[in-house]
Amino acid sequence: MTTTAGDHRYLQVARALRKEIVDGVYPVGSQLPTEHELCERFAVSRYTIREALRRLRDDNLVASRPRAGTLVVPRPSTNSYAQDVMSIDDLLAFAQGARFAIETNAMTTVDDALAERTGLSPGTEWLAASGFRRVDDDTAPVCRTEYYINRNFAAVGRLLQRHSGPIFPLIEDLFGVSVSEVHQEISAVVLPPDLAQRLQVQAGTAALQMQRTYTTSDGEIAQVTVNTHPSARFRHAMTLRRVRE
Amino acid sequence: MTTTAGDHRYLQVARALRKEIVDGVYPVGSQLPTEHELCERFAVSRYTIREALRRLRDDNLVASRPRAGTLVVPRPSTNSYAQDVMSIDDLLAFAQGARFAIETNAMTTVDDALAERTGLSPGTEWLAASGFRRVDDDTAPVCRTEYYINRNFAAVGRLLQRHSGPIFPLIEDLFGVSVSEVHQEISAVVLPPDLAQRLQVQAGTAALQMQRTYTTSDGEIAQVTVNTHPSARFRHAMTLRRVRE
DNA sequence: GGTAATTTGTCCGTATGTATA
DNA sequence: ATATACATACGGACAAATTAC
């Protein structure tokens, strides 16, 4: 008698919906029936429906928004046939060798100028640390680095001096959160005189400014980092490779 | 707003448990209290506890087994579990809207200066096309673009005028090759006076220079592109997301 | 070795919150 | 402003499996 019954109801529902989505019953962009309607159709509780939909969301088949319903999202295989193999660690590799000398390290309130630069909300408090990164103590700095760290994780501030690599693993280890997303923006700037002097380059030199925002799985911003590299000493390189599915 | 302390019980519970785990209240290998005990302790329903534990599981902090309870697992310590989901299309998205006006289009022999800039072998011949890209015919250009196309694929040169998007799909379609790898290097430059004038910005302005090399599955370089964007009009953004395996 | 207790996983019904069309 | 639909939250129940007796 258990022949028809596979596993667990919510898996059966998930399978059924998945099949209908790939069969085109619910084409990309269309709305799935509401959870209530699905409850009636499958004669199960809302818990079961939601558990099934959670599986479909985990597979990036659908996306749900309050009031907007649950809609079928385009399959990632159509036009975005490229995926890259760069890891977050590659992204940070450049920082490995250099030593970070802290100059400032204090709680700061985000003003409008900083908010504009970093995207942080004005008025919020962050641990701000800044300094210069160099490979040798005697050579010119590689870059100027600014950290803005979520106050909840400000305890890492004490470790910054001794630490040399990227610091978000520190936050992960100390607080048990995991960074699920890193957003990076790269822009070109002309160095102002004071900063040029500190970086030991001529005023008017171009610099690459790389800003990274680290977001935890809770959707909370853990850290924002701004690196300013004189153009002569830095070039950002990455390689995308197509992978078969 | 969005004060981290606030909303959603299951997030509060998750944070509390996370803290106790990293503080060593529940060391690695130990058992967490049962869900029922946690319900009593936090005075919440089992739904809330389970939702909190789900978060901890998603972060690989704990593992639950039926009947065995929930136990604290060692952190995956290795820093290699990060992969990104950016596609080549994302990389090229910016080029979609803009129109490309060709100024030069001719076979060229790579001299030492060009070899230095692009990595191409001196003495080899490439179809060189350059021009300016603008969204509107009347507005200032978005960037200056230089193409260097493998002579084997030089036939695409005739299509460049009419074509607006990225051109490597053109090469793929016409010649049946497939681009398997894209290498990108980003650097900052100060615009020389002549180029600044053509881009309608002040001399001495910073610009982002993005150079991409497209390699086919044969290991042959199909195309090299150099885009020069005045800093005010361009910012390179990308997002890395960790994907579960 | 069989049995009972325990604990997670699944499932139900219901109620309230919240964001959106 | 109102209705809608997902998100969160509560309480209760049984199943299956593992541990302890």
Short mmCIF file of C-alpha atoms (C1' of nucleotides) in Angstrom, two decimals:
data_model
loop_
_atom_site.label_atom_id
_atom_site.label_comp_id
_atom_site.label_asym_id
_atom_site.label_seq_id
_atom_site.Cartn_x
_atom_site.Cartn_y
_atom_site.Cartn_z
CA MET A 1 0.00 0.00 0.00
CA THR A 2 2.96 2.26 0.48
CA THR A 3 3.76 2.04 -3.21
CA THR A 4 2.28 5.38 -4.14
CA ALA A 5 3.62 7.07 -1.08
CA GLY A 6 7.20 8.13 -1.59
CA ASP A 7 8.58 10.07 1.28
CA HIS A 8 7.01 12.78 3.29
CA ARG A 9 4.18 14.81 1.99
CA TYR A 10 6.09 18.03 1.54
CA LEU A 11 8.58 16.24 -0.69
CA GLN A 12 5.77 14.83 -2.79
CA VAL A 13 4.29 18.29 -3.15
CA ALA A 14 7.69 19.75 -3.99
CA ARG A 15 8.24 17.11 -6.65
CA ALA A 16 4.83 17.70 -8.17
CA LEU A 17 5.30 21.45 -8.32
CA ARG A 18 8.82 21.13 -9.64
CA LYS A 19 7.61 18.92 -12.44
CA GLU A 20 4.86 21.32 -13.36
CA ILE A 21 7.28 24.20 -13.43
CA VAL A 22 9.72 22.50 -15.75
CA ASP A 23 6.85 21.21 -17.87
CA GLY A 24 5.70 24.75 -18.42
CA VAL A 25 2.44 24.52 -16.53
CA TYR A 26 3.78 27.48 -14.58
CA PRO A 27 6.04 29.30 -17.02
CA VAL A 28 8.84 31.57 -15.96
CA GLY A 29 7.50 34.81 -14.60
CA SER A 30 4.09 33.43 -13.76
CA GLN A 31 2.53 33.24 -10.36
CA LEU A 32 2.22 30.02 -8.51
CA PRO A 33 -1.17 29.48 -6.87
CA THR A 34 -1.37 30.97 -3.42
CA GLU A 35 -0.39 28.84 -0.49
CA HIS A 36 -4.00 28.59 0.51
CA GLU A 37 -4.99 27.31 -2.91
CA LEU A 38 -2.18 24.79 -2.85
CA CYS A 39 -3.38 23.62 0.55
CA GLU A 40 -6.75 22.83 -0.94
CA ARG A 41 -5.40 21.29 -4.08
CA PHE A 42 -3.05 18.88 -2.31
CA ALA A 43 -5.30 18.54 0.72
CA VAL A 44 -2.48 19.29 3.12
CA SER A 45 -1.82 21.91 5.73
CA ARG A 46 -0.10 25.17 5.11
CA TYR A 47 2.94 23.92 6.97
CA THR A 48 3.42 21.20 4.35
CA ILE A 49 2.99 23.62 1.48
CA ARG A 50 5.45 26.05 2.97
CA GLU A 51 7.98 23.32 3.56
CA ALA A 52 7.62 22.28 -0.09
CA LEU A 53 7.98 25.87 -1.30
CA ARG A 54 11.06 26.26 0.86
CA ARG A 55 12.68 23.44 -1.11
CA LEU A 56 11.81 25.13 -4.38
CA ARG A 57 13.23 28.39 -3.12
CA ASP A 58 16.43 26.65 -2.05
CA ASP A 59 16.73 25.41 -5.60
CA ASN A 60 16.16 28.91 -6.96
CA LEU A 61 13.11 27.76 -8.85
CA VAL A 62 10.74 30.24 -7.28
CA ALA A 63 10.86 33.39 -5.20
CA SER A 64 8.26 34.50 -2.69
CA ARG A 65 7.39 38.00 -1.58
CA PRO A 66 4.71 39.06 0.83
CA ARG A 67 1.59 40.03 -0.99
CA ALA A 68 3.30 39.55 -4.33
CA GLY A 69 2.88 35.82 -4.15
CA THR A 70 5.28 33.15 -5.26
CA LEU A 71 6.58 33.46 -8.77
CA VAL A 72 8.64 31.26 -11.01
CA VAL A 73 12.10 32.71 -11.58
CA PRO A 74 14.13 32.16 -14.74
CA ARG A 75 16.38 29.16 -14.72
CA PRO A 76 20.01 30.15 -14.35
CA SER A 77 20.97 28.02 -17.33
CA THR A 78 19.40 30.04 -20.12
CA ASN A 79 21.50 33.05 -20.95
CA SER A 80 23.86 33.14 -18.03
CA TYR A 81 25.78 30.15 -19.19
CA ALA A 82 28.91 31.26 -17.51
CA GLN A 83 29.95 30.74 -13.98
CA ASP A 84 33.19 31.68 -12.54
CA VAL A 85 35.58 29.83 -10.39
CA MET A 86 37.00 32.73 -8.48
CA SER A 87 36.62 32.30 -4.78
CA ILE A 88 36.24 34.88 -2.09
CA ASP A 89 39.69 33.89 -0.98
CA ASP A 90 41.20 34.70 -4.34
CA LEU A 91 39.58 38.05 -4.00
CA LEU A 92 41.42 38.62 -0.78
CA ALA A 93 44.66 36.97 -1.70
CA PHE A 94 46.41 40.23 -2.26
CA ALA A 95 46.00 41.11 1.37
CA GLN A 96 47.77 38.04 2.62
CA GLY A 97 51.35 39.14 2.37
CA ALA A 98 51.04 42.68 3.53
CA ARG A 99 51.19 43.86 7.10
CA PHE A 100 48.56 46.25 8.34
CA ALA A 101 49.63 49.13 10.55
CA ILE A 102 46.68 50.64 12.36
CA GLU A 103 46.54 54.35 12.87
CA THR A 104 43.04 54.88 14.13
CA ASN A 105 40.65 52.50 15.85
CA ALA A 106 37.53 53.93 17.43
CA MET A 107 33.75 53.84 17.40
CA THR A 108 32.37 56.32 14.92
CA THR A 109 28.99 57.61 13.92
CA VAL A 110 28.33 57.57 10.20
CA ASP A 111 27.92 61.08 8.85
CA ASP A 112 26.46 61.97 5.49
CA ALA A 113 29.77 61.97 3.65
CA LEU A 114 30.69 58.52 4.92
CA ALA A 115 27.21 57.26 4.22
CA GLU A 116 27.53 58.44 0.65
CA ARG A 117 30.84 56.68 0.24
CA THR A 118 30.01 53.39 1.91
CA GLY A 119 26.26 52.98 1.75
CA LEU A 120 26.00 52.70 5.52
CA SER A 121 23.03 54.32 7.22
CA PRO A 122 23.74 57.79 8.59
CA GLY A 123 23.68 57.94 12.35
CA THR A 124 24.60 54.31 12.94
CA GLU A 125 27.70 53.44 14.91
CA TRP A 126 30.56 51.38 13.56
CA LEU A 127 34.04 50.50 14.68
CA ALA A 128 36.27 52.44 12.32
CA ALA A 129 39.85 51.36 11.86
CA SER A 130 42.20 52.72 9.28
CA GLY A 131 45.84 52.49 8.43
CA PHE A 132 48.34 51.54 5.79
CA ARG A 133 49.31 48.20 4.45
CA ARG A 134 52.89 47.44 3.45
CA VAL A 135 54.91 44.38 2.60
CA ASP A 136 58.08 45.70 4.18
CA ASP A 137 58.37 48.11 7.02
CA ASP A 138 60.71 50.26 5.01
CA THR A 139 58.99 50.35 1.65
CA ALA A 140 56.15 52.57 0.56
CA PRO A 141 52.66 51.43 1.55
CA VAL A 142 50.73 49.20 -0.79
CA CYS A 143 47.45 50.81 0.05
CA ARG A 144 45.42 52.67 2.60
CA THR A 145 42.78 50.53 4.26
CA GLU A 146 39.64 51.59 6.08
CA TYR A 147 37.52 49.13 8.02
CA TYR A 148 34.02 49.79 9.25
CA ILE A 149 32.93 46.96 11.47
CA ASN A 150 29.45 46.28 12.82
CA ARG A 151 29.34 47.24 16.47
CA ASN A 152 28.12 43.77 17.33
CA PHE A 153 31.45 42.44 16.17
CA ALA A 154 33.57 45.28 17.46
CA ALA A 155 35.43 42.93 19.76
CA VAL A 156 37.66 41.98 16.85
CA GLY A 157 39.15 45.45 17.08
CA ARG A 158 41.63 44.26 19.67
CA LEU A 159 42.94 41.61 17.33
CA LEU A 160 43.52 43.83 14.34
CA GLN A 161 47.06 44.77 15.29
CA ARG A 162 48.37 41.26 15.39
CA HIS A 163 46.28 39.97 12.53
CA SER A 164 47.56 40.24 8.99
CA GLY A 165 45.11 38.56 6.62
CA PRO A 166 41.51 39.41 5.85
CA ILE A 167 39.48 39.94 8.96
CA PHE A 168 36.07 38.61 8.06
CA PRO A 169 37.16 35.05 8.91
CA LEU A 170 38.00 36.44 12.31
CA ILE A 171 34.45 37.64 12.71
CA GLU A 172 33.16 34.30 11.54
CA ASP A 173 35.25 32.41 14.04
CA LEU A 174 34.63 34.69 16.98
CA PHE A 175 30.93 35.15 16.56
CA GLY A 176 29.87 32.06 14.67
CA VAL A 177 28.19 34.00 11.91
CA SER A 178 28.95 33.19 8.32
CA VAL A 179 29.42 35.70 5.57
CA SER A 180 27.24 34.65 2.71
CA GLU A 181 27.75 37.50 0.33
CA VAL A 182 30.49 39.92 -0.60
CA HIS A 183 29.66 42.91 -2.72
CA GLN A 184 32.53 44.70 -4.37
CA GLU A 185 32.67 48.04 -6.11
CA ILE A 186 35.72 49.33 -7.90
CA SER A 187 36.18 52.92 -8.91
CA ALA A 188 39.00 55.18 -9.98
CA VAL A 189 39.96 58.26 -7.99
CA VAL A 190 42.64 60.90 -8.09
CA LEU A 191 44.57 60.93 -4.84
CA PRO A 192 44.20 64.07 -2.75
CA PRO A 193 47.51 65.62 -1.73
CA ASP A 194 47.56 64.42 1.88
CA LEU A 195 46.78 60.84 1.02
CA ALA A 196 49.24 60.91 -1.86
CA GLN A 197 51.93 61.99 0.53
CA ARG A 198 51.15 59.21 2.98
CA LEU A 199 51.24 56.68 0.16
CA GLN A 200 54.47 58.22 -1.06
CA VAL A 201 53.32 59.00 -4.55
CA GLN A 202 52.96 62.26 -6.43
CA ALA A 203 49.81 64.27 -5.93
CA GLY A 204 47.39 63.86 -8.81
CA THR A 205 48.17 60.18 -9.19
CA ALA A 206 45.35 57.83 -10.03
CA ALA A 207 44.28 55.18 -7.57
CA LEU A 208 42.00 52.18 -7.60
CA GLN A 209 39.46 52.30 -4.83
CA MET A 210 37.93 48.96 -3.92
CA GLN A 211 35.05 48.85 -1.55
CA ARG A 212 33.72 45.58 -0.23
CA THR A 213 30.60 44.97 1.82
CA TYR A 214 30.33 41.73 3.76
CA THR A 215 26.82 40.52 4.52
CA THR A 216 25.98 37.70 6.90
CA SER A 217 23.39 35.05 6.29
CA ASP A 218 21.04 37.09 8.49
CA GLY A 219 21.23 39.89 5.96
CA GLU A 220 23.21 42.02 8.36
CA ILE A 221 26.20 44.01 7.17
CA ALA A 222 29.17 42.69 9.11
CA GLN A 223 31.87 44.88 7.68
CA VAL A 224 32.71 47.39 5.01
CA THR A 225 36.27 47.74 3.76
CA VAL A 226 37.68 50.47 1.55
CA ASN A 227 41.10 49.93 0.02
CA THR A 228 42.83 52.69 -1.92
CA HIS A 229 45.66 51.48 -4.13
CA PRO A 230 47.96 53.78 -6.06
CA SER A 231 47.61 52.67 -9.66
CA ALA A 232 51.28 51.90 -10.16
CA ARG A 233 51.26 49.33 -7.39
CA PHE A 234 48.05 47.52 -8.02
CA ARG A 235 45.98 45.96 -10.68
CA HIS A 236 42.87 43.94 -10.03
CA ALA A 237 42.81 40.69 -11.98
CA MET A 238 40.30 37.92 -12.18
CA THR A 239 39.43 35.06 -14.48
CA LEU A 240 36.01 33.72 -15.33
CA ARG A 241 35.75 30.25 -16.67
CA ARG A 242 32.71 28.59 -18.12
CA VAL A 243 31.68 25.49 -16.33
CA ARG A 244 29.41 22.83 -17.66
CA GLU A 245 26.44 21.94 -15.63
CA MET B 1 15.92 51.55 12.03
CA THR B 2 16.68 47.90 11.56
CA THR B 3 18.34 47.86 14.93
CA THR B 4 19.94 44.49 15.02
CA ALA B 5 18.63 43.78 18.49
CA GLY B 6 15.03 43.89 17.50
CA ASP B 7 12.85 41.75 15.45
CA HIS B 8 11.90 38.16 15.06
CA ARG B 9 12.16 35.83 17.94
CA TYR B 10 13.89 33.05 16.09
CA LEU B 11 16.70 35.42 15.13
CA GLN B 12 17.08 36.48 18.74
CA VAL B 13 17.24 32.87 19.82
CA ALA B 14 19.69 32.05 17.06
CA ARG B 15 21.94 34.92 18.10
CA ALA B 16 21.84 33.90 21.73
CA LEU B 17 22.70 30.30 20.98
CA ARG B 18 25.36 31.32 18.51
CA LYS B 19 26.99 33.45 21.14
CA GLU B 20 26.96 30.67 23.69
CA ILE B 21 28.46 28.27 21.21
CA VAL B 22 31.36 30.53 20.32
CA ASP B 23 31.80 31.46 23.98
CA GLY B 24 32.30 27.83 24.79
CA VAL B 25 29.18 27.32 26.86
CA TYR B 26 28.47 24.54 24.40
CA PRO B 27 31.87 23.35 23.21
CA VAL B 28 32.43 21.55 19.95
CA GLY B 29 31.16 18.01 20.18
CA SER B 30 28.75 18.70 22.98
CA GLN B 31 25.00 18.38 22.89
CA LEU B 32 22.75 21.35 22.74
CA PRO B 33 19.75 21.20 25.08
CA THR B 34 16.77 19.45 23.56
CA GLU B 35 14.30 21.50 21.61
CA HIS B 36 11.81 21.11 24.40
CA GLU B 37 14.26 22.44 26.96
CA LEU B 38 15.08 25.36 24.71
CA CYS B 39 11.37 26.09 24.39
CA GLU B 40 11.11 26.39 28.14
CA ARG B 41 14.29 28.38 28.53
CA PHE B 42 13.41 30.98 25.92
CA ALA B 43 9.69 30.74 26.58
CA VAL B 44 8.90 30.31 22.91
CA SER B 45 7.20 27.66 20.87
CA ARG B 46 8.95 24.80 19.27
CA TYR B 47 8.42 26.39 15.88
CA THR B 48 10.60 29.30 16.90
CA ILE B 49 13.30 27.05 18.32
CA ARG B 50 13.37 24.94 15.19
CA GLU B 51 13.56 28.00 12.99
CA ALA B 52 16.50 29.26 15.04
CA LEU B 53 18.25 25.90 14.88
CA ARG B 54 17.72 25.87 11.14
CA ARG B 55 19.77 29.04 10.93
CA LEU B 56 22.55 27.51 12.97
CA ARG B 57 22.51 24.46 10.75
CA ASP B 58 22.67 26.63 7.66
CA ASP B 59 25.79 28.19 9.11
CA ASN B 60 27.24 24.77 9.83
CA LEU B 61 27.44 25.49 13.52
CA VAL B 62 25.37 22.52 14.63
CA ALA B 63 24.03 19.30 13.21
CA SER B 64 20.83 17.59 14.23
CA ARG B 65 20.05 13.91 14.01
CA PRO B 66 16.77 12.29 14.86
CA ARG B 67 16.81 11.02 18.35
CA ALA B 68 20.51 11.84 18.72
CA GLY B 69 19.84 15.47 19.45
CA THR B 70 21.60 18.55 18.19
CA LEU B 71 25.34 18.72 18.59
CA VAL B 72 27.91 21.41 18.04
CA VAL B 73 30.12 20.64 15.07
CA PRO B 74 33.65 21.91 14.45
CA ARG B 75 33.85 24.89 12.18
CA PRO B 76 34.83 23.95 8.65
CA SER B 77 37.90 26.11 9.35
CA THR B 78 39.11 25.75 5.79
CA ASN B 79 38.64 28.94 3.91
CA SER B 80 37.94 27.32 0.59
CA TYR B 81 34.22 26.83 0.58
CA ALA B 82 33.45 30.04 -1.17
CA GLN B 83 32.39 30.20 -4.74
CA ASP B 84 30.73 32.90 -6.65
CA VAL B 85 27.83 33.03 -8.98
CA MET B 86 28.68 36.00 -11.12
CA SER B 87 28.21 35.31 -14.77
CA ILE B 88 30.04 36.59 -17.80
CA ASP B 89 26.82 38.26 -18.77
CA ASP B 90 26.75 40.24 -15.57
CA LEU B 91 30.24 41.30 -16.38
CA LEU B 92 29.15 42.61 -19.73
CA ALA B 93 25.78 43.97 -18.75
CA PHE B 94 26.97 47.53 -18.82
CA ALA B 95 27.66 47.34 -22.52
CA GLN B 96 24.12 46.45 -23.42
CA GLY B 97 22.53 49.85 -23.55
CA ALA B 98 25.30 51.85 -25.12
CA ARG B 99 25.87 52.37 -28.81
CA PHE B 100 29.35 51.94 -30.21
CA ALA B 101 30.60 54.43 -32.79
CA ILE B 102 33.64 53.10 -34.62
CA GLU B 103 36.39 55.50 -35.56
CA THR B 104 39.13 53.17 -36.70
CA ASN B 105 38.93 49.65 -38.03
CA ALA B 106 42.03 48.16 -39.61
CA MET B 107 44.56 45.39 -39.37
CA THR B 108 47.44 46.33 -37.12
CA THR B 109 50.74 44.90 -36.10
CA VAL B 110 51.36 44.82 -32.37
CA ASP B 111 54.23 47.07 -31.39
CA ASP B 112 56.03 47.00 -28.07
CA ALA B 113 53.85 49.59 -26.41
CA LEU B 114 50.65 47.77 -27.31
CA ALA B 115 52.20 44.46 -26.32
CA GLU B 116 52.98 45.90 -22.92
CA ARG B 117 49.45 47.14 -22.47
CA THR B 118 47.56 44.11 -23.72
CA GLY B 119 49.84 41.14 -23.34
CA LEU B 120 49.65 40.34 -27.05
CA SER B 121 52.81 39.12 -28.79
CA PRO B 122 54.77 41.85 -30.59
CA GLY B 123 54.77 41.47 -34.34
CA THR B 124 51.46 39.59 -34.56
CA GLU B 125 48.59 41.00 -36.57
CA TRP B 126 45.17 41.82 -35.16
CA LEU B 127 42.08 43.60 -36.34
CA ALA B 128 42.08 46.79 -34.32
CA ALA B 129 38.85 48.69 -33.89
CA SER B 130 38.37 51.63 -31.59
CA GLY B 131 35.74 54.20 -30.90
CA PHE B 132 33.47 55.67 -28.30
CA ARG B 133 30.44 54.25 -26.64
CA ARG B 134 27.50 56.45 -25.73
CA VAL B 135 23.94 55.92 -24.62
CA ASP B 136 22.64 58.95 -26.50
CA ASP B 137 24.06 60.45 -29.61
CA ASP B 138 24.12 63.85 -27.97
CA THR B 139 25.52 63.04 -24.57
CA ALA B 140 29.13 62.61 -23.59
CA PRO B 141 30.64 59.19 -24.27
CA VAL B 142 30.44 56.54 -21.62
CA CYS B 143 33.84 55.16 -22.47
CA ARG B 144 36.45 54.66 -25.11
CA THR B 145 36.63 51.10 -26.39
CA GLU B 146 39.46 49.34 -28.17
CA TYR B 147 39.02 45.92 -29.72
CA TYR B 148 41.84 43.69 -30.85
CA ILE B 149 40.41 40.74 -32.70
CA ASN B 150 42.23 37.61 -33.78
CA ARG B 151 42.82 37.77 -37.56
CA ASN B 152 41.11 34.42 -37.92
CA PHE B 153 37.91 36.05 -36.80
CA ALA B 154 38.46 39.39 -38.50
CA ALA B 155 35.35 38.89 -40.61
CA VAL B 156 33.26 40.16 -37.70
CA GLY B 157 34.76 43.58 -38.38
CA ARG B 158 32.04 44.31 -40.91
CA LEU B 159 29.33 43.69 -38.33
CA LEU B 160 30.70 45.95 -35.63
CA GLN B 161 28.89 49.06 -36.85
CA ARG B 162 25.46 47.58 -36.59
CA HIS B 163 26.09 45.53 -33.49
CA SER B 164 25.59 47.05 -30.07
CA GLY B 165 26.16 44.37 -27.41
CA PRO B 166 29.28 42.42 -26.58
CA ILE B 167 30.90 40.97 -29.65
CA PHE B 168 32.34 37.69 -28.46
CA PRO B 169 28.97 35.96 -28.93
CA LEU B 170 29.24 37.16 -32.53
CA ILE B 171 32.51 35.34 -32.91
CA GLU B 172 31.04 32.27 -31.32
CA ASP B 173 28.10 32.28 -33.71
CA LEU B 174 30.05 32.99 -36.86
CA PHE B 175 32.93 30.65 -36.33
CA GLY B 176 31.52 28.00 -34.07
CA VAL B 177 34.20 28.42 -31.46
CA SER B 178 33.32 28.87 -27.82
CA VAL B 179 34.94 31.24 -25.43
CA SER B 180 35.83 29.27 -22.36
CA GLU B 181 37.67 31.83 -20.33
CA VAL B 182 37.61 35.55 -19.80
CA HIS B 183 40.46 37.22 -17.99
CA GLN B 184 39.86 40.70 -16.68
CA GLU B 185 42.26 43.26 -15.33
CA ILE B 186 41.20 46.56 -13.86
CA SER B 187 43.51 49.46 -13.26
CA ALA B 188 43.26 53.17 -12.61
CA VAL B 189 44.73 55.73 -14.93
CA VAL B 190 44.82 59.48 -15.25
CA LEU B 191 43.36 60.53 -18.57
CA PRO B 192 45.83 62.14 -20.96
CA PRO B 193 44.63 65.48 -22.35
CA ASP B 194 43.59 64.27 -25.80
CA LEU B 195 41.54 61.38 -24.51
CA ALA B 196 40.04 63.54 -21.77
CA GLN B 197 38.86 65.95 -24.41
CA ARG B 198 37.27 63.23 -26.50
CA LEU B 199 35.50 61.91 -23.41
CA GLN B 200 34.45 65.45 -22.53
CA VAL B 201 35.96 65.52 -19.09
CA GLN B 202 38.67 67.68 -17.58
CA ALA B 203 42.25 66.70 -18.12
CA GLY B 204 43.74 65.03 -15.08
CA THR B 205 40.54 63.12 -14.35
CA ALA B 206 40.82 59.56 -13.12
CA ALA B 207 39.52 56.71 -15.23
CA LEU B 208 38.93 53.02 -14.78
CA GLN B 209 40.61 50.94 -17.41
CA MET B 210 39.20 47.46 -17.87
CA GLN B 211 40.99 45.04 -20.07
CA ARG B 212 39.47 41.70 -20.97
CA THR B 213 41.04 38.81 -22.79
CA TYR B 214 38.78 36.18 -24.34
CA THR B 215 40.28 32.76 -24.78
CA THR B 216 38.68 29.95 -26.76
CA SER B 217 38.59 26.34 -25.70
CA ASP B 218 41.54 25.82 -28.04
CA GLY B 219 43.60 28.11 -25.85
CA GLU B 220 43.66 30.73 -28.57
CA ILE B 221 43.10 34.38 -27.77
CA ALA B 222 40.01 35.40 -29.67
CA GLN B 223 39.82 39.00 -28.65
CA VAL B 224 41.19 41.61 -26.32
CA THR B 225 39.07 44.55 -25.26
CA VAL B 226 40.19 47.68 -23.46
CA ASN B 227 37.54 49.99 -22.05
CA THR B 228 38.44 53.32 -20.52
CA HIS B 229 35.72 54.81 -18.32
CA PRO B 230 35.89 58.26 -16.77
CA SER B 231 35.51 57.65 -13.05
CA ALA B 232 32.45 59.81 -12.65
CA ARG B 233 30.47 57.74 -15.13
CA PHE B 234 31.42 54.27 -14.14
CA ARG B 235 31.83 52.00 -11.22
CA HIS B 236 32.48 48.32 -11.50
CA ALA B 237 30.28 46.29 -9.19
CA MET B 238 30.02 42.59 -8.57
CA THR B 239 28.63 40.30 -5.92
CA LEU B 240 30.04 37.03 -4.73
CA ARG B 241 27.73 34.62 -3.02
CA ARG B 242 28.62 31.50 -1.22
CA VAL B 243 26.88 28.53 -2.65
CA ARG B 244 26.21 25.35 -0.81
CA GLU B 245 27.46 22.17 -2.29
"C1'" DG C 1 17.69 -8.88 23.77
"C1'" DG C 2 13.51 -6.81 24.24
"C1'" DT C 3 11.19 -2.74 25.95
"C1'" DA C 4 10.40 1.92 27.27
"C1'" DA C 5 11.63 6.58 27.17
"C1'" DT C 6 13.48 10.28 24.69
"C1'" DT C 7 14.19 13.47 20.78
"C1'" DT C 8 14.03 15.00 16.25
"C1'" DG C 9 11.10 15.14 12.08
"C1'" DT C 10 6.75 15.75 10.20
"C1'" DC C 11 2.02 17.47 10.13
"C1'" DC C 12 -2.18 19.84 11.56
"C1'" DG C 13 -5.09 24.05 12.79
"C1'" DT C 14 -5.07 28.64 14.06
"C1'" DA C 15 -3.74 33.43 14.94
"C1'" DT C 16 -1.24 37.65 14.22
"C1'" DG C 17 2.21 40.61 11.80
"C1'" DT C 18 3.70 42.92 7.67
"C1'" DA C 19 4.34 44.49 3.26
"C1'" DT C 20 2.12 45.27 -1.18
"C1'" DA C 21 -1.09 45.78 -4.96
"C1'" DA D 1 -7.45 52.65 3.46
"C1'" DT D 2 -8.45 47.87 2.55
"C1'" DA D 3 -7.77 43.40 1.20
"C1'" DT D 4 -4.43 40.03 0.01
"C1'" DA D 5 -0.69 36.72 0.57
"C1'" DC D 6 3.48 35.59 2.62
"C1'" DA D 7 6.10 35.51 7.24
"C1'" DT D 8 6.14 34.53 11.83
"C1'" DA D 9 4.39 32.34 15.92
"C1'" DC D 10 1.68 29.27 19.00
"C1'" DG D 11 0.08 24.67 20.64
"C1'" DG D 12 -0.83 19.95 19.98
"C1'" DA D 13 -0.09 15.42 17.91
"C1'" DC D 14 2.06 11.23 16.02
"C1'" DA D 15 5.96 8.68 13.73
"C1'" DA D 16 10.44 6.84 13.62
"C1'" DA D 17 14.59 5.98 15.45
"C1'" DT D 18 18.01 5.71 18.88
"C1'" DT D 19 19.49 5.36 23.48
"C1'" DA D 20 19.03 3.53 28.07
"C1'" DC D 21 17.25 0.36 30.99
#
